[in-house]
């Protein structure tokens, strides 16, 4: 039953009910049922907070005798309202509840949001189009700022004004107060309109709820970035998922941080330059580094864990890296409301995690992860040419390097999974990597810079050829067009085959001829060789698909057989040094594609003689996989797949209908 009427001397209603001018509903004992319903902390047992009364001198003359309530500067400036309007307590409560509430705000300390809670100097203005309606820190009188900071309610309006100025050392990661995101041309926060703000000397404009930053000298020609208070995005994040605790495993591995980081920069960074020089990384990045470096632990006998994936006898058991990757993904998910460079780096590192089920094809999660990385890259504005921005040369190089890392990962993973591409050529302006400086770490020697930069430049140039293959042969509309003009399709494919051969002569030749240190197993030629073979296979598969059961097929099949026999010779170039180097996650799919290609030739061979030749080629490739399956894990799933396909062919389950 509801609480009986209370006299004047009895306890007052809770803050939540008093603001709405309603009665408290208490059954037997507090808290109030209305507070329970909305999940608020009830203040039924406490005295009401004292009312604040402002001096008449502090209220502008234009508002002293007005019948309407004065508008909080945070709301009037942000919404840009030029008309006086009535703002009751419920509207104010709804606005502050979701938009600009401090993280430590609670209903125990809530004060009445009446008209006396805000002082609105005349300088703020209320006219439409008046820039004074948007308040900057310098436009607030010091007395007013001091008076407003005395109550939690008024701090909702001016908390960002009194915040520490953002750091300008980095466009994104140097700012602990605001998160930064790129404003595109069609954004609901019109960047064309925002370019007319009066930016300060540091190219910032701050209002109560958000800020804007330009990074060029001319606002009309410069991209605009939106700055949102991190406590707002943090609140939005907390509503979706809890903040996971740092796994104890990360702390257990911290004593070996430098050794694991050394393995990471020795074996992984030369092929995958996601991180810059060793620095103070977040626990998320550390967890990712540990997860990628642990498979290389046998190269550092001072580490306490068993060197191979077996139960430890005289050493500790290998840590469960799945715990590390779970934590990394949880943190990435939490940071998506306010991503930084670190968020994207964690995404890129998570893509290369070890697979617990190597015989299972990549799941849709890998595609989701790629999509997430692309979305974060666009949010950070990495798709824009930053060469003329007012940021350091080091950050420009970092942005360029990270964009091309996202681009290459998106292209190769999309192709091996058979998905459409996410990044369109007309949606980015980043210059092609023409200098090795953009991909080299500052703390590496010149030789280390050359190895890393040379590899990644070759990989990006091969990625451009892969992109040409996709748009020329693999889109749905393009495939239908190829069937209408087979001769032209064959000519176009031969042109790309020639470009791939030229690329191989330059890129693979330069890496093979470069001296290799036997103590450093980071030679990346294997990744490039398999990727180039995969590109040839995609082209041949596309033409075989449109020429089968046509007069062009027999002649073209003979050409494909010559390439099939060349695959074994190319793979023989891979030494143990190459096989034990770093391999991308999509390299496994390319080995599987080679196995599928061998089986495809056996199925569609037009004559008995061709069937014998194709079976001989497939058997030779299977032998190569078997000889390396003991020490080279990537070859095992490919060998199992080829065995399964050949067995299906022998049983007649896989054959071309005649």
XYZ file of C-alpha atoms in Angstrom:
658
model
C 0.000 0.000 0.000
C 1.136 3.551 -0.659
C 2.712 5.736 1.972
C 0.213 7.786 4.038
C 0.188 11.564 3.933
C 3.130 13.039 5.788
C 3.099 16.166 7.878
C 5.403 19.108 7.533
C 7.887 17.733 10.027
C 8.170 14.309 8.419
C 10.830 13.218 5.989
C 10.793 14.815 2.579
C 10.263 12.878 -0.666
C 13.276 11.560 -2.509
C 15.045 13.784 -5.020
C 13.754 11.818 -7.989
C 10.091 12.305 -7.003
C 10.551 15.891 -5.870
C 11.959 16.927 -9.245
C 8.843 15.563 -10.921
C 6.543 16.952 -8.193
C 5.117 13.527 -7.409
C 4.640 11.529 -4.245
C 7.002 8.816 -3.110
C 5.562 5.309 -3.189
C 7.045 3.342 -0.303
C 5.462 0.033 0.677
C 6.997 -0.854 4.021
C 10.446 0.679 3.953
C 12.594 2.672 1.537
C 13.592 2.784 -1.246
C 10.837 4.445 -3.242
C 9.197 2.135 -5.801
C 9.550 4.712 -8.565
C 13.287 4.788 -8.000
C 13.393 0.998 -8.119
C 11.465 0.974 -11.376
C 13.931 3.233 -13.205
C 17.031 1.920 -11.457
C 17.852 5.117 -9.573
C 19.525 5.402 -6.185
C 16.790 6.527 -3.812
C 17.458 9.462 -1.447
C 14.295 9.051 0.629
C 16.229 8.924 3.890
C 18.193 12.104 3.275
C 17.368 15.760 3.724
C 16.854 17.780 0.554
C 19.884 19.691 -0.730
C 19.946 23.405 0.101
C 18.577 25.739 -2.509
C 21.050 28.055 -4.154
C 19.902 31.636 -4.512
C 21.744 33.887 -6.906
C 22.162 37.589 -6.417
C 20.054 39.759 -8.628
C 23.186 41.405 -9.951
C 24.294 38.112 -11.475
C 21.136 37.767 -13.572
C 21.065 39.778 -16.807
C 18.535 42.560 -16.906
C 16.939 41.053 -19.987
C 16.102 37.943 -17.975
C 15.446 39.388 -14.510
C 11.792 40.183 -15.242
C 11.177 37.585 -17.917
C 8.350 35.149 -17.431
C 10.224 32.410 -19.255
C 12.953 30.342 -17.709
C 16.534 31.175 -18.671
C 18.126 28.562 -20.873
C 21.211 26.683 -19.737
C 24.143 27.834 -21.869
C 25.108 24.238 -22.627
C 21.735 23.573 -24.206
C 21.128 26.872 -25.912
C 24.599 27.005 -27.396
C 24.660 23.438 -28.617
C 21.167 23.309 -30.047
C 21.546 26.788 -31.544
C 18.066 27.904 -30.446
C 17.393 31.561 -31.118
C 13.914 31.786 -29.558
C 13.105 32.002 -25.872
C 11.434 28.818 -24.837
C 10.115 27.214 -21.703
C 12.322 24.448 -20.372
C 10.676 22.606 -17.500
C 12.397 20.337 -15.055
C 11.410 17.150 -16.881
C 12.963 18.313 -20.135
C 16.145 19.329 -18.365
C 16.286 16.017 -16.547
C 15.830 14.052 -19.759
C 18.509 16.059 -21.499
C 21.166 15.793 -18.812
C 20.416 12.154 -18.105
C 21.726 10.866 -21.403
C 23.826 13.569 -22.968
C 26.334 15.153 -20.634
C 26.177 13.520 -17.227
C 29.467 13.175 -15.331
C 30.576 9.642 -14.677
C 30.463 10.191 -10.902
C 26.968 11.719 -11.024
C 24.275 10.086 -8.905
C 20.927 10.994 -7.517
C 22.241 11.333 -3.959
C 23.995 14.525 -4.931
C 21.451 15.763 -7.420
C 20.407 19.374 -7.019
C 17.236 20.969 -8.258
C 17.658 22.056 -11.864
C 15.647 25.220 -11.423
C 16.187 28.489 -13.163
C 18.411 29.673 -10.349
C 20.940 26.925 -11.085
C 22.249 28.685 -14.171
C 23.628 32.130 -14.772
C 23.311 33.242 -18.367
C 25.344 36.369 -19.132
C 24.053 38.600 -21.870
C 27.217 37.941 -23.830
C 25.956 34.444 -24.647
C 23.248 35.837 -26.924
C 20.141 34.106 -28.186
C 19.901 35.181 -31.798
C 19.861 32.672 -34.596
C 23.167 32.661 -36.413
C 24.886 34.601 -33.630
C 28.296 33.068 -32.924
C 28.069 34.260 -29.359
C 25.403 31.635 -28.841
C 28.168 29.040 -28.952
C 30.197 29.438 -25.806
C 33.944 29.053 -25.695
C 36.051 28.960 -22.525
C 37.357 32.447 -23.109
C 33.876 33.959 -23.424
C 32.739 32.928 -19.925
C 33.299 35.528 -17.192
C 35.529 34.182 -14.467
C 32.971 34.943 -11.754
C 30.320 33.027 -13.624
C 32.621 30.077 -14.210
C 33.519 29.931 -10.559
C 29.898 30.168 -9.457
C 28.736 27.451 -11.847
C 31.411 25.014 -10.789
C 30.022 24.952 -7.253
C 27.161 22.539 -7.961
C 27.012 19.202 -9.780
C 24.029 20.357 -11.782
C 25.758 23.367 -13.209
C 28.860 21.309 -13.885
C 26.807 19.487 -16.504
C 26.905 22.621 -18.604
C 30.455 23.818 -18.121
C 32.443 20.686 -17.330
C 34.060 20.603 -20.749
C 34.836 24.346 -20.715
C 37.035 24.019 -17.662
C 38.705 20.835 -18.920
C 42.364 20.604 -19.716
C 43.184 21.735 -23.228
C 43.655 18.801 -25.611
C 47.171 17.771 -26.420
C 48.269 18.645 -29.933
C 51.174 16.203 -30.065
C 48.927 13.628 -31.704
C 45.682 14.030 -33.585
C 44.085 11.100 -31.767
C 46.010 9.391 -29.003
C 47.317 12.487 -27.225
C 43.881 13.647 -26.081
C 42.583 12.080 -22.878
C 39.542 14.370 -22.595
C 37.983 13.984 -26.038
C 37.703 11.223 -28.606
C 38.263 12.275 -32.201
C 36.453 11.091 -35.319
C 36.347 12.271 -38.921
C 33.308 14.187 -40.179
C 32.377 13.067 -43.688
C 30.646 15.265 -46.234
C 27.191 13.745 -45.633
C 27.381 13.706 -41.822
C 24.387 15.039 -39.888
C 26.862 17.402 -38.225
C 27.461 19.300 -41.461
C 31.241 19.859 -41.826
C 30.572 22.589 -44.392
C 28.646 24.557 -41.754
C 31.221 23.865 -39.029
C 34.070 25.281 -41.080
C 32.662 28.758 -40.356
C 33.249 28.446 -36.606
C 35.800 30.819 -35.174
C 38.589 28.359 -34.403
C 41.256 29.327 -31.902
C 44.979 29.493 -32.523
C 45.298 25.734 -32.007
C 42.613 25.043 -34.656
C 40.029 23.980 -32.069
C 36.511 25.099 -31.319
C 34.912 23.844 -28.113
C 31.248 24.033 -27.187
C 29.585 22.550 -24.152
C 28.973 19.064 -25.501
C 31.482 18.650 -28.278
C 34.347 20.240 -30.091
C 35.699 20.503 -33.601
C 39.234 20.510 -34.902
C 40.694 21.397 -38.253
C 44.110 20.108 -39.156
C 44.905 22.376 -42.088
C 45.673 26.045 -42.395
C 42.587 26.825 -44.512
C 39.297 25.668 -42.891
C 37.457 25.494 -46.215
C 40.050 23.051 -47.563
C 40.746 21.108 -44.379
C 38.989 18.020 -43.023
C 37.110 18.592 -39.784
C 37.259 16.182 -36.867
C 34.570 15.877 -34.226
C 35.682 15.815 -30.586
C 33.321 14.087 -28.148
C 33.931 14.005 -24.367
C 35.311 10.613 -23.474
C 33.128 10.324 -20.392
C 30.075 10.507 -22.650
C 31.365 7.725 -24.907
C 32.453 5.804 -21.816
C 28.909 5.965 -20.475
C 27.551 4.705 -23.808
C 30.064 1.859 -23.721
C 29.155 0.829 -20.180
C 25.510 0.523 -21.204
C 26.434 -2.192 -23.731
C 29.088 -4.245 -21.997
C 30.981 -4.408 -18.742
C 34.610 -3.476 -18.495
C 36.559 -6.748 -18.304
C 39.316 -7.039 -15.781
C 42.825 -7.448 -17.090
C 43.476 -11.215 -17.059
C 45.895 -12.346 -14.405
C 47.788 -14.075 -17.207
C 48.862 -10.672 -18.541
C 50.348 -9.823 -15.160
C 52.038 -13.215 -14.942
C 53.740 -12.589 -18.281
C 54.797 -9.001 -17.537
C 58.197 -10.071 -16.105
C 59.005 -11.412 -19.583
C 57.608 -8.382 -21.381
C 60.888 -7.255 -22.917
C 61.792 -10.746 -24.144
C 58.400 -11.345 -25.728
C 58.457 -7.888 -27.296
C 61.901 -8.672 -28.686
C 60.562 -11.838 -30.329
C 57.629 -9.879 -31.721
C 59.829 -7.208 -33.288
C 62.252 -9.808 -34.590
C 59.870 -12.193 -36.345
C 56.568 -10.392 -36.879
C 57.227 -6.674 -37.283
C 59.450 -7.049 -40.376
C 56.480 -8.554 -42.239
C 53.650 -6.878 -40.370
C 54.683 -3.394 -39.174
C 51.593 -2.635 -37.097
C 53.464 -1.185 -34.137
C 56.132 1.461 -34.106
C 59.243 1.360 -31.940
C 58.889 -0.229 -28.482
C 56.832 2.111 -26.345
C 54.414 2.223 -23.433
C 51.544 0.240 -24.906
C 48.173 -0.400 -23.318
C 47.421 -3.749 -21.628
C 45.388 -4.639 -24.717
C 48.382 -4.239 -27.027
C 50.607 -6.074 -24.566
C 48.180 -8.997 -24.510
C 48.201 -9.088 -28.328
C 52.007 -8.958 -28.418
C 52.211 -11.843 -25.957
C 49.711 -13.863 -27.972
C 51.666 -13.452 -31.220
C 55.132 -13.829 -29.687
C 54.501 -17.019 -27.700
C 54.659 -19.325 -30.771
C 58.252 -18.076 -31.272
C 59.342 -18.844 -27.689
C 61.685 -21.641 -28.807
C 64.073 -18.959 -30.075
C 64.626 -17.693 -26.524
C 65.651 -20.560 -24.201
C 65.570 -18.233 -21.187
C 61.766 -18.149 -21.251
C 60.263 -20.506 -18.643
C 57.665 -22.213 -20.814
C 57.922 -25.430 -22.783
C 59.420 -24.579 -26.150
C 56.939 -26.614 -28.161
C 53.232 -27.351 -27.915
C 53.600 -30.265 -25.539
C 53.048 -30.776 -21.850
C 55.859 -29.290 -19.832
C 58.129 -31.628 -17.901
C 60.997 -29.500 -16.699
C 59.336 -26.251 -17.810
C 56.023 -24.527 -17.231
C 53.068 -25.370 -19.407
C 52.420 -22.993 -22.263
C 49.996 -20.194 -21.285
C 46.523 -20.318 -22.803
C 46.697 -17.634 -25.485
C 42.935 -17.853 -25.999
C 42.525 -15.959 -22.726
C 44.678 -13.177 -24.138
C 42.708 -12.971 -27.389
C 39.390 -12.947 -25.550
C 40.560 -9.961 -23.557
C 41.820 -8.187 -26.698
C 38.477 -8.601 -28.474
C 36.532 -7.433 -25.416
C 38.627 -4.286 -25.202
C 38.285 -3.616 -28.937
C 34.519 -3.901 -28.601
C 34.515 -1.416 -25.733
C 36.674 1.086 -27.590
C 34.522 1.207 -30.717
C 32.574 4.174 -29.320
C 35.812 6.167 -29.182
C 38.470 4.373 -31.257
C 42.106 5.398 -31.383
C 45.204 4.232 -33.212
C 45.583 1.605 -30.478
C 42.116 0.224 -31.230
C 43.009 -0.296 -34.875
C 46.394 -1.776 -33.998
C 44.686 -4.281 -31.701
C 42.286 -5.178 -34.534
C 45.140 -5.780 -36.944
C 47.026 -7.910 -34.430
C 43.915 -9.939 -33.604
C 43.568 -10.831 -37.299
C 46.847 -12.747 -37.084
C 46.037 -14.788 -33.997
C 46.710 -18.504 -34.156
C 43.720 -20.640 -35.121
C 42.722 -23.307 -32.627
C 40.997 -25.302 -35.408
C 43.363 -25.143 -38.393
C 41.357 -27.695 -40.399
C 38.230 -25.534 -40.283
C 37.823 -22.761 -42.832
C 37.746 -19.189 -41.589
C 34.459 -18.362 -39.923
C 32.407 -15.201 -40.620
C 34.021 -13.654 -37.540
C 37.178 -13.018 -39.552
C 35.098 -11.052 -42.035
C 33.465 -9.123 -39.178
C 36.906 -8.301 -37.805
C 38.024 -6.974 -41.187
C 34.875 -4.880 -41.442
C 35.543 -3.509 -37.960
C 39.089 -2.523 -38.872
C 37.918 -0.766 -42.041
C 35.223 1.094 -40.095
C 37.732 2.235 -37.482
C 40.165 3.359 -40.186
C 37.499 5.515 -41.823
C 36.443 6.885 -38.425
C 40.022 7.957 -37.736
C 40.299 9.559 -41.166
C 43.157 7.307 -42.226
C 41.774 7.261 -45.767
C 42.780 10.907 -46.249
C 46.118 12.203 -47.454
C 47.732 13.769 -44.378
C 50.868 15.123 -46.040
C 49.668 18.741 -45.681
C 48.181 18.401 -42.193
C 49.531 20.186 -39.155
C 50.747 17.023 -37.479
C 54.206 15.599 -37.017
C 55.990 13.759 -39.787
C 56.099 10.690 -37.565
C 52.315 10.653 -37.219
C 51.871 11.181 -40.951
C 54.027 8.120 -41.589
C 52.103 6.155 -38.984
C 48.764 7.037 -40.555
C 49.999 6.113 -44.038
C 51.435 2.817 -42.830
C 48.290 1.865 -40.907
C 46.033 2.672 -43.854
C 47.958 0.426 -46.218
C 48.012 -2.313 -43.585
C 44.217 -2.146 -43.385
C 43.999 -2.013 -47.184
C 46.176 -5.082 -47.747
C 44.489 -7.101 -45.020
C 41.037 -6.209 -46.341
C 41.987 -7.161 -49.903
C 43.617 -10.508 -49.152
C 41.138 -11.686 -46.521
C 38.199 -10.621 -48.692
C 39.553 -12.537 -51.665
C 40.424 -15.734 -49.796
C 36.973 -15.730 -48.149
C 35.154 -14.912 -51.397
C 33.666 -11.666 -50.108
C 33.151 -8.344 -51.914
C 35.691 -5.632 -51.266
C 34.893 -2.993 -48.657
C 37.314 -0.226 -49.657
C 36.542 1.533 -52.925
C 39.251 3.198 -54.953
C 37.436 6.541 -55.054
C 36.981 6.625 -51.267
C 40.577 7.305 -50.231
C 43.282 9.783 -51.168
C 46.296 8.271 -49.410
C 49.301 8.292 -51.671
C 50.796 4.968 -52.674
C 53.811 4.067 -50.522
C 56.716 5.422 -52.527
C 59.230 5.820 -49.704
C 60.484 3.214 -47.282
C 60.429 5.740 -44.422
C 56.717 5.326 -43.948
C 57.113 1.650 -43.110
C 60.337 1.609 -41.108
C 60.733 1.828 -37.376
C 62.817 4.651 -36.024
C 64.896 2.438 -33.807
C 65.903 -0.055 -36.485
C 69.149 -0.067 -38.397
C 69.253 0.839 -42.049
C 69.332 -2.828 -43.010
C 66.286 -3.511 -40.855
C 64.471 -0.589 -42.419
C 65.307 -1.814 -45.902
C 64.096 -5.371 -45.246
C 60.808 -4.316 -43.695
C 60.072 -1.514 -46.152
C 61.078 -3.567 -49.185
C 58.816 -6.445 -48.192
C 55.795 -4.281 -47.503
C 56.248 -2.245 -50.664
C 56.325 -5.481 -52.662
C 53.243 -6.748 -50.837
C 51.254 -3.568 -51.509
C 52.255 -3.582 -55.176
C 51.053 -7.194 -55.440
C 47.854 -6.159 -53.658
C 47.235 -3.587 -56.401
C 47.420 -6.406 -58.964
C 45.022 -8.460 -56.847
C 42.630 -5.511 -56.862
C 42.865 -5.359 -60.644
C 42.015 -9.068 -60.843
C 38.953 -8.625 -58.661
C 37.489 -5.693 -60.568
C 38.340 -7.221 -63.937
C 37.121 -10.783 -63.381
C 35.401 -11.461 -60.067
C 32.581 -8.991 -59.547
C 29.139 -10.416 -60.276
C 28.429 -8.066 -63.150
C 31.909 -8.437 -64.615
C 31.694 -12.236 -64.646
C 28.513 -12.065 -66.719
C 30.218 -9.718 -69.173
C 33.186 -12.071 -69.594
C 30.915 -14.816 -70.898
C 29.782 -12.521 -73.696
C 33.316 -11.937 -74.985
C 35.576 -14.847 -74.090
C 38.405 -13.865 -76.425
C 38.672 -10.446 -74.829
C 38.616 -12.033 -71.376
C 41.539 -14.300 -72.292
C 43.538 -11.356 -73.624
C 42.868 -9.338 -70.465
C 43.903 -12.228 -68.224
C 47.126 -12.768 -70.168
C 48.021 -9.120 -69.658
C 47.688 -9.477 -65.898
C 49.647 -12.755 -65.989
C 52.475 -10.841 -67.649
C 52.302 -8.131 -64.991
C 52.474 -10.782 -62.287
C 55.522 -12.347 -63.923
C 57.219 -8.960 -64.092
C 56.385 -8.371 -60.448
C 57.862 -11.761 -59.486
C 61.078 -11.074 -61.379
C 61.593 -7.812 -59.495
C 60.151 -8.511 -56.051
C 61.004 -12.153 -55.467
C 64.345 -11.787 -57.197
C 65.419 -8.898 -54.976
C 64.451 -10.704 -51.785
C 66.145 -13.946 -52.795
C 69.347 -12.153 -53.741
C 69.453 -10.150 -50.481
C 71.788 -11.647 -47.868
C 70.078 -13.608 -45.116
C 71.334 -13.894 -41.581
C 70.959 -17.462 -40.385
C 70.214 -16.192 -36.877
C 67.196 -14.220 -38.100
C 64.344 -16.299 -39.480
C 62.301 -13.381 -40.779
C 62.794 -13.824 -44.516
C 59.352 -13.073 -45.995
C 59.735 -14.517 -49.498
C 57.340 -17.391 -48.772
C 54.351 -15.105 -48.184
C 54.960 -13.244 -51.437
C 55.579 -16.382 -53.495
C 52.402 -18.145 -52.369
C 50.394 -14.936 -52.790
C 51.609 -14.517 -56.368
C 50.750 -18.153 -57.177
C 47.305 -17.550 -55.723
C 46.817 -14.549 -58.035
C 47.673 -16.673 -61.071
C 45.271 -19.386 -59.898
C 42.400 -16.922 -59.479
C 42.924 -15.728 -63.047
C 43.099 -19.247 -64.478
C 40.018 -20.335 -62.543
C 38.050 -17.369 -63.861
C 38.885 -18.139 -67.496
C 38.348 -21.895 -67.093
C 34.920 -21.159 -65.684
C 33.801 -19.116 -68.704
C 35.506 -21.285 -71.367
C 34.433 -24.735 -70.194
C 32.314 -26.548 -72.817
C 33.378 -24.011 -75.434
C 35.831 -24.328 -78.371
C 38.357 -22.261 -76.390
C 38.599 -24.728 -73.522
C 41.003 -27.410 -74.832
C 43.621 -24.921 -75.962
C 43.402 -22.902 -72.776
C 43.549 -26.026 -70.589
C 46.931 -26.948 -72.087
C 48.261 -23.554 -71.023
C 46.909 -24.085 -67.515
C 48.653 -27.469 -67.285
C 51.994 -25.806 -67.964
C 51.386 -23.450 -65.067
C 50.364 -26.359 -62.823
C 53.683 -28.073 -63.409
C 55.524 -24.811 -62.655
C 53.941 -24.577 -59.203
C 56.069 -27.459 -57.888
C 59.250 -25.797 -59.188
C 58.308 -22.515 -57.514
C 57.593 -24.188 -54.193
C 60.969 -25.926 -54.276
C 62.535 -22.467 -53.907
C 61.201 -22.272 -50.358
C 63.855 -23.354 -47.886
C 63.442 -24.148 -44.207
C 64.395 -20.552 -43.491
C 61.449 -19.319 -45.536
C 58.966 -21.839 -44.162
C 59.739 -20.968 -40.543
C 59.226 -17.255 -41.054
C 56.049 -15.315 -40.358
C 52.956 -16.206 -42.384
C 49.752 -14.210 -42.588
C 46.454 -15.753 -41.573
C 45.266 -15.593 -45.184
C 48.311 -17.581 -46.356
C 46.606 -20.739 -45.081
C 43.686 -20.092 -47.417
C 46.063 -19.666 -50.339
C 47.726 -23.026 -49.688
C 44.238 -24.536 -49.614
C 43.410 -22.784 -52.898
C 46.427 -24.453 -54.530
C 45.165 -27.858 -53.365
C 41.701 -27.079 -54.743
C 43.257 -26.000 -58.038
C 45.077 -29.313 -58.394
C 41.843 -31.224 -57.799
C 39.948 -28.967 -60.208
C 42.361 -29.786 -63.021
C 41.843 -33.495 -62.372
C 38.062 -33.093 -62.552
C 37.778 -30.978 -65.706
C 40.614 -32.533 -67.755
C 39.189 -32.914 -71.293
C 41.045 -36.127 -72.263
C 42.458 -39.257 -70.661
C 45.989 -38.062 -71.369
C 45.233 -34.773 -69.638
C 43.758 -36.670 -66.696
C 47.001 -38.609 -66.255
C 49.086 -35.441 -66.425
C 46.907 -33.586 -63.949
C 46.926 -36.537 -61.527
C 50.715 -36.651 -61.747
C 50.921 -32.916 -60.978
C 48.519 -33.269 -58.032
C 50.459 -36.242 -56.636
C 53.745 -34.336 -56.845
C 52.204 -31.415 -54.973
C 50.826 -33.769 -52.347
C 54.319 -35.218 -51.891
C 55.738 -31.741 -51.334
C 53.103 -31.036 -48.679
C 53.721 -34.343 -46.918
C 57.492 -33.858 -46.716
C 56.997 -30.513 -44.951
C 53.949 -31.342 -42.853
C 56.044 -32.439 -39.854
C 57.620 -29.037 -39.279
C 55.447 -26.709 -41.359
C 51.990 -26.570 -39.813
C 50.357 -24.586 -42.613
C 50.896 -27.446 -45.072
C 48.943 -29.995 -43.010
C 45.383 -28.725 -43.624
C 46.206 -28.307 -47.306
C 47.499 -31.881 -47.530
C 44.405 -33.243 -45.762
C 42.143 -31.317 -48.114
C 43.957 -32.562 -51.221
C 43.792 -36.154 -49.959
C 40.061 -35.794 -49.381
C 39.428 -34.321 -52.834
C 41.501 -36.951 -54.637
C 39.671 -39.700 -52.747
C 36.330 -38.224 -53.827
C 37.533 -38.185 -57.433
C 38.599 -41.838 -57.223
C 35.191 -42.850 -55.821
C 33.373 -40.926 -58.515
C 31.788 -38.494 -56.073
C 33.584 -35.584 -57.735
C 33.492 -35.585 -61.519
C 32.382 -33.464 -64.439
C 29.196 -34.628 -66.082
C 29.622 -35.609 -69.698
